[in-house]
Amino acid sequence: MADLKKAASRFYRYLYKRRLKYKGLLQYHGKCTISKSCTFEGNNLIWDRTRLNHVHMGFGSFTGSDCYFCNTRIGRYCSIGNYVTVALGIHPTKDYVCNHPAFYSTLKQVGFTYAKDQTFPDTKFVDEEANLAVCIEDGVWIGNNALILNGVTIKEGAIIAAGAVVTKDVGPYEIVGGVPARKIRDRFNEEQKQFLLDFKLYEKDPLFYSEHVEEMQHIETFIQRMKEKE
């Protein structure tokens, strides 16, 4: 019976992927796994062996191969490399004599518990009501082998260097790297960043990008042209 349920689950996931592909929302390569709780805005691409569970992916965003995302919102036009992972779950690092969940959680993660009450949270959320553990905003670039801990928000336009371990929020248009990830520098100055945030760049129609793609290759040229049109 268990084998039948697993086979049925795989079959329904396959049908869901095919329906997304038929609708033009998603292209995928190889044996990726996508749960029915995932949603896509369109023109999305997923590479081989990537697994998505309860993920929303904004227009134009893509992932490389061997990624894992769970309880995550990914914005528009995000570029995500290979082996990028969201790590769910937290453990106490002080006071508690043992950091095994059986001593603080009633959820029985390994089939049993000694705890009478939930005395330590199992997961950090950016939005607990929506069951959202990680938020990756629009226009974010994430390099290969990055690890993102739960409870983290990566703001618009940020860059995460390859191999970074992101343990806290990343500001808009920041570049971070290292273990744990620390700010390396800003992509733009404060005035330029604020203009882009106020301009709501990633809410524009695709026709806007087609018309201004050359201007977008240089931040000062782009800002100047947009101000001239005001």
Short mmCIF file of N, CA, C and O in Angstrom, two decimals, residues 3-132:
data_model
loop_
_atom_site.label_atom_id
_atom_site.label_comp_id
_atom_site.label_asym_id
_atom_site.label_seq_id
_atom_site.Cartn_x
_atom_site.Cartn_y
_atom_site.Cartn_z
N ASP A 3 3.87 1.58 -1.15
CA ASP A 3 4.50 1.73 -2.47
C ASP A 3 3.51 2.30 -3.49
O ASP A 3 3.88 3.09 -4.35
N LEU A 4 2.25 1.89 -3.39
CA LEU A 4 1.22 2.40 -4.29
C LEU A 4 1.01 3.90 -4.08
O LEU A 4 0.86 4.66 -5.03
N LYS A 5 1.01 4.34 -2.81
CA LYS A 5 0.82 5.76 -2.51
C LYS A 5 1.98 6.57 -3.05
O LYS A 5 1.79 7.67 -3.58
N LYS A 6 3.21 6.07 -2.90
CA LYS A 6 4.37 6.77 -3.42
C LYS A 6 4.32 6.88 -4.93
O LYS A 6 4.63 7.93 -5.51
N ALA A 7 3.92 5.78 -5.58
CA ALA A 7 3.83 5.77 -7.04
C ALA A 7 2.76 6.76 -7.51
O ALA A 7 2.96 7.49 -8.49
N ALA A 8 1.62 6.79 -6.79
CA ALA A 8 0.55 7.72 -7.16
C ALA A 8 0.99 9.16 -6.97
O ALA A 8 0.69 10.03 -7.80
N SER A 9 1.72 9.42 -5.88
CA SER A 9 2.20 10.77 -5.62
C SER A 9 3.15 11.23 -6.71
O SER A 9 3.07 12.37 -7.20
N ARG A 10 4.06 10.34 -7.13
CA ARG A 10 5.00 10.68 -8.21
C ARG A 10 4.25 10.95 -9.51
O ARG A 10 4.59 11.87 -10.26
N PHE A 11 3.23 10.15 -9.77
CA PHE A 11 2.46 10.30 -11.00
C PHE A 11 1.72 11.64 -11.03
O PHE A 11 1.74 12.35 -12.04
N TYR A 12 1.10 12.01 -9.92
CA TYR A 12 0.37 13.27 -9.86
C TYR A 12 1.31 14.47 -9.95
O TYR A 12 0.97 15.48 -10.56
N ARG A 13 2.50 14.37 -9.36
CA ARG A 13 3.49 15.44 -9.50
C ARG A 13 3.93 15.58 -10.95
O ARG A 13 4.12 16.69 -11.47
N TYR A 14 4.07 14.43 -11.62
CA TYR A 14 4.44 14.45 -13.04
C TYR A 14 3.36 15.14 -13.87
O TYR A 14 3.66 15.98 -14.71
N LEU A 15 2.10 14.79 -13.61
CA LEU A 15 1.01 15.43 -14.34
C LEU A 15 0.96 16.93 -14.08
O LEU A 15 0.69 17.73 -15.00
N TYR A 16 1.24 17.34 -12.84
CA TYR A 16 1.24 18.76 -12.49
C TYR A 16 2.33 19.50 -13.26
O TYR A 16 2.09 20.58 -13.81
N LYS A 17 3.53 18.92 -13.32
CA LYS A 17 4.61 19.53 -14.08
C LYS A 17 4.24 19.66 -15.55
O LYS A 17 4.49 20.69 -16.18
N ARG A 18 3.63 18.60 -16.10
CA ARG A 18 3.25 18.64 -17.51
C ARG A 18 2.21 19.73 -17.77
O ARG A 18 2.25 20.42 -18.79
N ARG A 19 1.28 19.91 -16.83
CA ARG A 19 0.24 20.94 -16.99
C ARG A 19 0.86 22.33 -16.95
O ARG A 19 0.50 23.21 -17.73
N LEU A 20 1.82 22.54 -16.03
CA LEU A 20 2.51 23.83 -15.96
C LEU A 20 3.26 24.11 -17.26
O LEU A 20 3.25 25.24 -17.78
N LYS A 21 3.91 23.08 -17.80
CA LYS A 21 4.66 23.23 -19.04
C LYS A 21 3.72 23.54 -20.20
O LYS A 21 4.00 24.40 -21.04
N TYR A 22 2.59 22.85 -20.24
CA TYR A 22 1.61 23.06 -21.31
C TYR A 22 1.07 24.48 -21.28
O TYR A 22 0.84 25.10 -22.32
N LYS A 23 0.87 25.01 -20.09
CA LYS A 23 0.34 26.38 -19.95
C LYS A 23 1.40 27.44 -20.23
O LYS A 23 1.09 28.64 -20.24
N GLY A 24 2.62 27.03 -20.45
CA GLY A 24 3.69 27.98 -20.73
C GLY A 24 4.23 28.68 -19.50
O GLY A 24 4.94 29.67 -19.61
N LEU A 25 3.92 28.18 -18.30
CA LEU A 25 4.38 28.81 -17.07
C LEU A 25 5.79 28.36 -16.68
O LEU A 25 6.54 29.11 -16.08
N LEU A 26 6.13 27.11 -17.05
CA LEU A 26 7.36 26.52 -16.54
C LEU A 26 8.01 25.63 -17.58
O LEU A 26 7.34 24.83 -18.22
N GLN A 27 9.34 25.76 -17.70
CA GLN A 27 10.15 24.81 -18.45
C GLN A 27 11.05 24.09 -17.44
O GLN A 27 11.56 24.72 -16.51
N TYR A 28 11.24 22.80 -17.63
CA TYR A 28 12.09 22.06 -16.70
C TYR A 28 12.91 21.02 -17.46
O TYR A 28 12.54 20.56 -18.53
N HIS A 29 14.05 20.66 -16.87
CA HIS A 29 14.95 19.70 -17.48
C HIS A 29 15.27 18.61 -16.47
O HIS A 29 15.55 18.89 -15.31
N GLY A 30 15.25 17.37 -16.93
CA GLY A 30 15.62 16.26 -16.06
C GLY A 30 14.56 15.93 -15.03
O GLY A 30 13.39 16.29 -15.14
N LYS A 31 15.00 15.27 -13.96
CA LYS A 31 14.09 14.74 -12.95
C LYS A 31 13.95 15.69 -11.77
O LYS A 31 14.38 15.40 -10.65
N CYS A 32 13.38 16.84 -12.02
CA CYS A 32 13.10 17.76 -10.92
C CYS A 32 11.78 17.37 -10.25
O CYS A 32 10.93 16.71 -10.84
N THR A 33 11.62 17.80 -8.99
CA THR A 33 10.43 17.47 -8.21
C THR A 33 9.73 18.76 -7.80
O THR A 33 10.35 19.62 -7.17
N ILE A 34 8.46 18.88 -8.16
CA ILE A 34 7.69 20.09 -7.89
C ILE A 34 6.37 19.71 -7.25
O ILE A 34 5.57 18.99 -7.84
N SER A 35 6.14 20.17 -6.02
CA SER A 35 4.89 19.83 -5.34
C SER A 35 3.73 20.65 -5.89
O SER A 35 3.93 21.72 -6.50
N LYS A 36 2.52 20.17 -5.67
CA LYS A 36 1.33 20.86 -6.18
C LYS A 36 1.06 22.15 -5.42
O LYS A 36 0.22 22.95 -5.84
N SER A 37 1.77 22.39 -4.33
CA SER A 37 1.61 23.64 -3.59
C SER A 37 2.45 24.77 -4.18
O SER A 37 2.41 25.90 -3.68
N CYS A 38 3.22 24.48 -5.23
CA CYS A 38 4.05 25.50 -5.88
C CYS A 38 3.24 26.29 -6.90
O CYS A 38 2.34 25.75 -7.56
N THR A 39 3.58 27.57 -7.05
CA THR A 39 2.93 28.41 -8.05
C THR A 39 4.00 29.17 -8.83
O THR A 39 5.06 29.50 -8.30
N PHE A 40 3.67 29.47 -10.10
CA PHE A 40 4.63 30.12 -10.99
C PHE A 40 3.94 31.22 -11.78
O PHE A 40 2.82 31.04 -12.27
N GLU A 41 4.63 32.37 -11.92
CA GLU A 41 4.06 33.49 -12.67
C GLU A 41 4.28 33.34 -14.16
O GLU A 41 3.59 33.98 -14.96
N GLY A 42 5.26 32.54 -14.57
CA GLY A 42 5.49 32.32 -15.99
C GLY A 42 6.91 32.58 -16.41
O GLY A 42 7.65 33.32 -15.76
N ASN A 43 7.30 31.95 -17.54
CA ASN A 43 8.67 32.05 -18.07
C ASN A 43 9.70 31.64 -17.02
O ASN A 43 10.78 32.23 -16.92
N ASN A 44 9.36 30.61 -16.25
CA ASN A 44 10.27 30.09 -15.24
C ASN A 44 10.98 28.84 -15.77
O ASN A 44 10.45 28.13 -16.61
N LEU A 45 12.16 28.60 -15.23
CA LEU A 45 12.98 27.48 -15.69
C LEU A 45 13.60 26.79 -14.48
O LEU A 45 14.17 27.44 -13.60
N ILE A 46 13.49 25.46 -14.44
CA ILE A 46 14.03 24.64 -13.35
C ILE A 46 14.93 23.58 -13.97
O ILE A 46 14.52 22.87 -14.88
N TRP A 47 16.14 23.44 -13.42
CA TRP A 47 17.06 22.45 -13.97
C TRP A 47 17.06 21.15 -13.15
O TRP A 47 16.42 21.05 -12.11
N ASP A 48 17.81 20.17 -13.65
CA ASP A 48 17.77 18.79 -13.22
C ASP A 48 17.97 18.61 -11.72
O ASP A 48 18.82 19.25 -11.11
N ARG A 49 17.16 17.74 -11.14
CA ARG A 49 17.24 17.29 -9.74
C ARG A 49 16.91 18.38 -8.72
O ARG A 49 17.13 18.19 -7.52
N THR A 50 16.40 19.50 -9.16
CA THR A 50 15.95 20.53 -8.23
C THR A 50 14.61 20.12 -7.62
O THR A 50 13.75 19.57 -8.31
N ARG A 51 14.43 20.42 -6.33
CA ARG A 51 13.19 20.08 -5.63
C ARG A 51 12.56 21.35 -5.06
O ARG A 51 13.23 22.12 -4.37
N LEU A 52 11.29 21.52 -5.35
CA LEU A 52 10.54 22.68 -4.86
C LEU A 52 9.31 22.19 -4.11
O LEU A 52 8.54 21.37 -4.61
N ASN A 53 9.11 22.72 -2.89
CA ASN A 53 7.95 22.36 -2.09
C ASN A 53 7.39 23.62 -1.45
O ASN A 53 8.09 24.30 -0.70
N HIS A 54 6.15 23.94 -1.75
CA HIS A 54 5.49 25.15 -1.24
C HIS A 54 6.33 26.37 -1.58
O HIS A 54 6.79 27.11 -0.71
N VAL A 55 6.53 26.58 -2.88
CA VAL A 55 7.34 27.68 -3.40
C VAL A 55 6.51 28.50 -4.38
O VAL A 55 5.80 27.95 -5.21
N HIS A 56 6.61 29.81 -4.27
CA HIS A 56 6.07 30.70 -5.30
C HIS A 56 7.26 31.31 -6.04
O HIS A 56 8.18 31.83 -5.41
N MET A 57 7.22 31.24 -7.38
CA MET A 57 8.31 31.78 -8.19
C MET A 57 7.76 32.85 -9.12
O MET A 57 6.84 32.62 -9.91
N GLY A 58 8.35 34.05 -9.04
CA GLY A 58 7.92 35.17 -9.84
C GLY A 58 8.36 35.06 -11.29
O GLY A 58 9.22 34.25 -11.66
N PHE A 59 7.81 35.91 -12.12
CA PHE A 59 8.02 35.88 -13.56
C PHE A 59 9.51 35.95 -13.91
O PHE A 59 10.26 36.76 -13.38
N GLY A 60 9.93 35.04 -14.83
CA GLY A 60 11.27 35.07 -15.37
C GLY A 60 12.36 34.48 -14.50
O GLY A 60 13.51 34.39 -14.93
N SER A 61 12.04 34.07 -13.29
CA SER A 61 13.07 33.52 -12.39
C SER A 61 13.42 32.08 -12.76
O SER A 61 12.60 31.35 -13.32
N PHE A 62 14.64 31.69 -12.44
CA PHE A 62 15.08 30.33 -12.75
C PHE A 62 16.04 29.82 -11.69
O PHE A 62 16.66 30.61 -10.96
N THR A 63 16.16 28.50 -11.60
CA THR A 63 17.15 27.87 -10.73
C THR A 63 18.03 26.94 -11.56
O THR A 63 17.62 26.42 -12.60
N GLY A 64 19.24 26.71 -11.07
CA GLY A 64 20.11 25.71 -11.66
C GLY A 64 19.73 24.32 -11.19
O GLY A 64 18.62 24.09 -10.69
N SER A 65 20.65 23.39 -11.30
CA SER A 65 20.38 22.00 -10.91
C SER A 65 20.68 21.78 -9.43
O SER A 65 21.39 22.54 -8.79
N ASP A 66 20.08 20.71 -8.89
CA ASP A 66 20.35 20.23 -7.53
C ASP A 66 20.07 21.27 -6.45
O ASP A 66 20.76 21.33 -5.43
N CYS A 67 19.05 22.09 -6.66
CA CYS A 67 18.63 23.07 -5.64
C CYS A 67 17.50 22.49 -4.80
O CYS A 67 16.80 21.56 -5.22
N TYR A 68 17.33 23.03 -3.61
CA TYR A 68 16.19 22.66 -2.76
C TYR A 68 15.61 23.91 -2.13
O TYR A 68 16.31 24.64 -1.42
N PHE A 69 14.32 24.15 -2.40
CA PHE A 69 13.61 25.27 -1.81
C PHE A 69 12.31 24.77 -1.20
O PHE A 69 11.55 24.03 -1.85
N CYS A 70 12.05 25.19 0.02
CA CYS A 70 10.83 24.81 0.72
C CYS A 70 10.29 26.02 1.48
O CYS A 70 11.07 26.78 2.06
N ASN A 71 8.97 26.22 1.44
CA ASN A 71 8.35 27.34 2.15
C ASN A 71 9.04 28.65 1.81
O ASN A 71 9.42 29.42 2.70
N THR A 72 9.20 28.90 0.52
CA THR A 72 9.99 30.03 0.04
C THR A 72 9.22 30.81 -1.02
O THR A 72 8.57 30.23 -1.88
N ARG A 73 9.33 32.13 -0.94
CA ARG A 73 8.83 33.00 -1.99
C ARG A 73 10.01 33.57 -2.76
O ARG A 73 10.89 34.21 -2.17
N ILE A 74 10.02 33.34 -4.06
CA ILE A 74 11.07 33.84 -4.94
C ILE A 74 10.45 34.89 -5.85
O ILE A 74 9.45 34.64 -6.51
N GLY A 75 11.04 36.07 -5.88
CA GLY A 75 10.48 37.16 -6.65
C GLY A 75 10.70 37.02 -8.15
O GLY A 75 11.07 35.96 -8.66
N ARG A 76 10.52 38.12 -8.86
CA ARG A 76 10.66 38.15 -10.32
C ARG A 76 12.12 38.35 -10.73
O ARG A 76 12.89 38.98 -10.03
N TYR A 77 12.46 37.76 -11.86
CA TYR A 77 13.77 37.94 -12.48
C TYR A 77 14.93 37.61 -11.54
O TYR A 77 15.95 38.29 -11.51
N CYS A 78 14.77 36.54 -10.78
CA CYS A 78 15.84 36.05 -9.92
C CYS A 78 16.67 35.00 -10.67
O CYS A 78 16.11 34.16 -11.40
N SER A 79 17.98 35.05 -10.49
CA SER A 79 18.90 34.11 -11.13
C SER A 79 19.58 33.28 -10.04
O SER A 79 20.36 33.82 -9.24
N ILE A 80 19.30 31.99 -10.01
CA ILE A 80 19.75 31.13 -8.92
C ILE A 80 20.61 30.01 -9.49
O ILE A 80 20.19 29.29 -10.40
N GLY A 81 21.82 29.87 -8.95
CA GLY A 81 22.78 28.89 -9.46
C GLY A 81 22.49 27.46 -9.03
O GLY A 81 21.39 27.12 -8.57
N ASN A 82 23.50 26.60 -9.15
CA ASN A 82 23.37 25.19 -8.80
C ASN A 82 23.61 24.97 -7.30
O ASN A 82 24.33 25.73 -6.66
N TYR A 83 23.00 23.93 -6.77
CA TYR A 83 23.21 23.49 -5.39
C TYR A 83 22.88 24.58 -4.36
O TYR A 83 23.52 24.66 -3.31
N VAL A 84 21.90 25.39 -4.65
CA VAL A 84 21.44 26.40 -3.69
C VAL A 84 20.34 25.77 -2.83
O VAL A 84 19.41 25.16 -3.35
N THR A 85 20.45 25.94 -1.52
CA THR A 85 19.57 25.23 -0.60
C THR A 85 19.00 26.16 0.47
O THR A 85 19.71 27.03 0.98
N VAL A 86 17.74 25.94 0.79
CA VAL A 86 17.12 26.56 1.96
C VAL A 86 17.14 25.54 3.09
O VAL A 86 16.71 24.40 2.92
N ALA A 87 17.67 25.95 4.24
CA ALA A 87 17.77 25.06 5.39
C ALA A 87 16.67 25.39 6.39
O ALA A 87 16.69 26.46 7.00
N LEU A 88 15.72 24.48 6.57
CA LEU A 88 14.65 24.68 7.54
C LEU A 88 15.04 24.09 8.88
O LEU A 88 15.79 23.12 8.96
N GLY A 89 14.52 24.68 9.93
CA GLY A 89 14.74 24.15 11.27
C GLY A 89 15.87 24.86 12.01
O GLY A 89 16.88 25.24 11.41
N ILE A 90 15.66 25.08 13.30
CA ILE A 90 16.68 25.66 14.16
C ILE A 90 16.78 24.84 15.45
O ILE A 90 15.83 24.14 15.82
N HIS A 91 17.91 24.93 16.08
CA HIS A 91 18.16 24.20 17.33
C HIS A 91 18.72 25.17 18.37
O HIS A 91 19.43 26.12 18.02
N PRO A 92 18.45 24.94 19.65
CA PRO A 92 19.03 25.80 20.70
C PRO A 92 20.53 25.61 20.78
O PRO A 92 21.03 24.49 20.67
N THR A 93 21.25 26.72 20.99
CA THR A 93 22.71 26.63 21.08
C THR A 93 23.24 27.02 22.46
O THR A 93 24.45 26.97 22.70
N LYS A 94 22.35 27.42 23.36
CA LYS A 94 22.79 27.70 24.73
C LYS A 94 21.66 27.35 25.70
O LYS A 94 20.50 27.22 25.29
N ASP A 95 21.98 27.20 26.94
CA ASP A 95 21.07 26.86 28.03
C ASP A 95 20.61 25.40 27.96
O ASP A 95 20.75 24.65 28.94
N TYR A 96 20.04 24.96 26.86
CA TYR A 96 19.56 23.57 26.75
C TYR A 96 20.75 22.61 26.82
O TYR A 96 21.73 22.76 26.09
N VAL A 97 20.63 21.62 27.68
CA VAL A 97 21.70 20.63 27.83
C VAL A 97 21.86 19.81 26.56
O VAL A 97 22.98 19.51 26.13
N CYS A 98 20.74 19.45 25.92
CA CYS A 98 20.78 18.69 24.68
C CYS A 98 19.97 19.44 23.62
O CYS A 98 18.85 19.89 23.89
N ASN A 99 20.53 19.57 22.41
CA ASN A 99 19.81 20.30 21.36
C ASN A 99 19.03 19.40 20.42
O ASN A 99 18.60 19.82 19.34
N HIS A 100 18.81 18.13 20.80
CA HIS A 100 17.96 17.22 20.03
C HIS A 100 16.50 17.65 20.22
O HIS A 100 16.07 17.99 21.33
N PRO A 101 15.68 17.64 19.14
CA PRO A 101 14.30 18.12 19.25
C PRO A 101 13.43 17.35 20.23
O PRO A 101 12.40 17.88 20.69
N ALA A 102 13.79 16.14 20.57
CA ALA A 102 12.98 15.38 21.52
C ALA A 102 12.94 16.04 22.89
O ALA A 102 12.05 15.75 23.70
N PHE A 103 13.87 16.97 23.18
CA PHE A 103 13.95 17.61 24.48
C PHE A 103 13.25 18.97 24.54
O PHE A 103 13.16 19.55 25.62
N TYR A 104 12.78 19.49 23.40
CA TYR A 104 12.11 20.79 23.43
C TYR A 104 10.90 20.90 22.51
O TYR A 104 10.17 21.88 22.56
N SER A 105 10.67 19.90 21.68
CA SER A 105 9.59 19.98 20.70
C SER A 105 8.58 18.86 20.89
O SER A 105 8.96 17.71 21.17
N THR A 106 7.32 19.18 20.72
CA THR A 106 6.26 18.17 20.82
C THR A 106 5.88 17.60 19.45
O THR A 106 4.93 16.82 19.35
N LEU A 107 6.60 17.97 18.41
CA LEU A 107 6.22 17.56 17.05
C LEU A 107 6.68 16.15 16.68
O LEU A 107 6.33 15.65 15.61
N LYS A 108 7.48 15.53 17.50
CA LYS A 108 7.94 14.16 17.28
C LYS A 108 8.60 13.99 15.91
O LYS A 108 8.25 13.11 15.12
N GLN A 109 9.58 14.84 15.62
CA GLN A 109 10.26 14.80 14.33
C GLN A 109 10.91 13.45 14.02
O GLN A 109 10.99 13.05 12.86
N VAL A 110 11.36 12.75 15.06
CA VAL A 110 11.98 11.44 14.85
C VAL A 110 11.12 10.32 15.45
O VAL A 110 11.61 9.24 15.75
N GLY A 111 9.84 10.62 15.65
CA GLY A 111 8.89 9.60 16.10
C GLY A 111 8.63 9.56 17.59
O GLY A 111 7.79 8.77 18.04
N PHE A 112 9.32 10.39 18.38
CA PHE A 112 9.08 10.39 19.82
C PHE A 112 9.49 11.75 20.39
O PHE A 112 10.19 12.54 19.75
N THR A 113 9.08 12.02 21.62
CA THR A 113 9.51 13.23 22.32
C THR A 113 9.42 13.03 23.82
O THR A 113 8.60 12.24 24.32
N TYR A 114 10.28 13.74 24.56
CA TYR A 114 10.20 13.78 26.02
C TYR A 114 9.52 15.06 26.49
O TYR A 114 9.15 15.18 27.65
N ALA A 115 9.40 16.03 25.57
CA ALA A 115 8.89 17.35 25.94
C ALA A 115 7.39 17.33 26.16
O ALA A 115 6.64 16.76 25.37
N LYS A 116 6.94 17.95 27.26
CA LYS A 116 5.50 18.08 27.51
C LYS A 116 4.94 19.32 26.83
O LYS A 116 3.75 19.40 26.54
N ASP A 117 5.79 20.31 26.58
CA ASP A 117 5.38 21.54 25.91
C ASP A 117 6.43 21.92 24.87
O ASP A 117 7.59 21.52 24.97
N GLN A 118 6.00 22.70 23.88
CA GLN A 118 6.92 23.24 22.88
C GLN A 118 7.65 24.42 23.52
O GLN A 118 7.09 25.50 23.70
N THR A 119 8.89 24.25 23.88
CA THR A 119 9.64 25.29 24.60
C THR A 119 10.65 26.03 23.74
O THR A 119 11.30 26.97 24.21
N PHE A 120 10.81 25.58 22.49
CA PHE A 120 11.73 26.25 21.56
C PHE A 120 11.16 26.12 20.16
O PHE A 120 10.69 25.04 19.77
N PRO A 121 11.15 27.19 19.35
CA PRO A 121 10.56 27.11 18.01
C PRO A 121 11.39 26.22 17.09
O PRO A 121 12.62 26.24 17.13
N ASP A 122 10.72 25.44 16.26
CA ASP A 122 11.42 24.54 15.34
C ASP A 122 11.89 25.25 14.07
O ASP A 122 12.86 24.84 13.44
N THR A 123 11.17 26.29 13.70
CA THR A 123 11.47 26.99 12.45
C THR A 123 11.27 28.49 12.65
O THR A 123 10.35 28.91 13.35
N LYS A 124 12.12 29.29 12.03
CA LYS A 124 11.91 30.73 11.97
C LYS A 124 11.13 31.05 10.70
O LYS A 124 11.41 30.49 9.64
N PHE A 125 10.17 31.96 10.81
CA PHE A 125 9.37 32.35 9.66
C PHE A 125 9.54 33.84 9.37
O PHE A 125 9.72 34.64 10.28
N VAL A 126 9.48 34.19 8.09
CA VAL A 126 9.34 35.60 7.74
C VAL A 126 7.87 35.98 7.73
O VAL A 126 7.51 37.15 7.87
N ASP A 127 6.99 34.98 7.57
CA ASP A 127 5.55 35.17 7.64
C ASP A 127 4.94 33.86 8.10
O ASP A 127 4.72 32.94 7.30
N GLU A 128 4.72 33.75 9.42
CA GLU A 128 4.25 32.48 9.98
C GLU A 128 2.86 32.11 9.49
O GLU A 128 2.56 30.94 9.25
N GLU A 129 1.99 33.11 9.32
CA GLU A 129 0.62 32.85 8.87
C GLU A 129 0.62 32.22 7.47
O GLU A 129 -0.19 31.34 7.17
N ALA A 130 1.54 32.66 6.62
CA ALA A 130 1.63 32.12 5.26
C ALA A 130 2.57 30.91 5.18
O ALA A 130 2.81 30.39 4.09
N ASN A 131 3.10 30.49 6.33
CA ASN A 131 4.05 29.37 6.38
C ASN A 131 5.26 29.64 5.49
O ASN A 131 5.77 28.74 4.82
N LEU A 132 5.72 30.88 5.51
CA LEU A 132 6.82 31.32 4.65
C LEU A 132 8.09 31.44 5.48
O LEU A 132 8.18 32.28 6.38
#
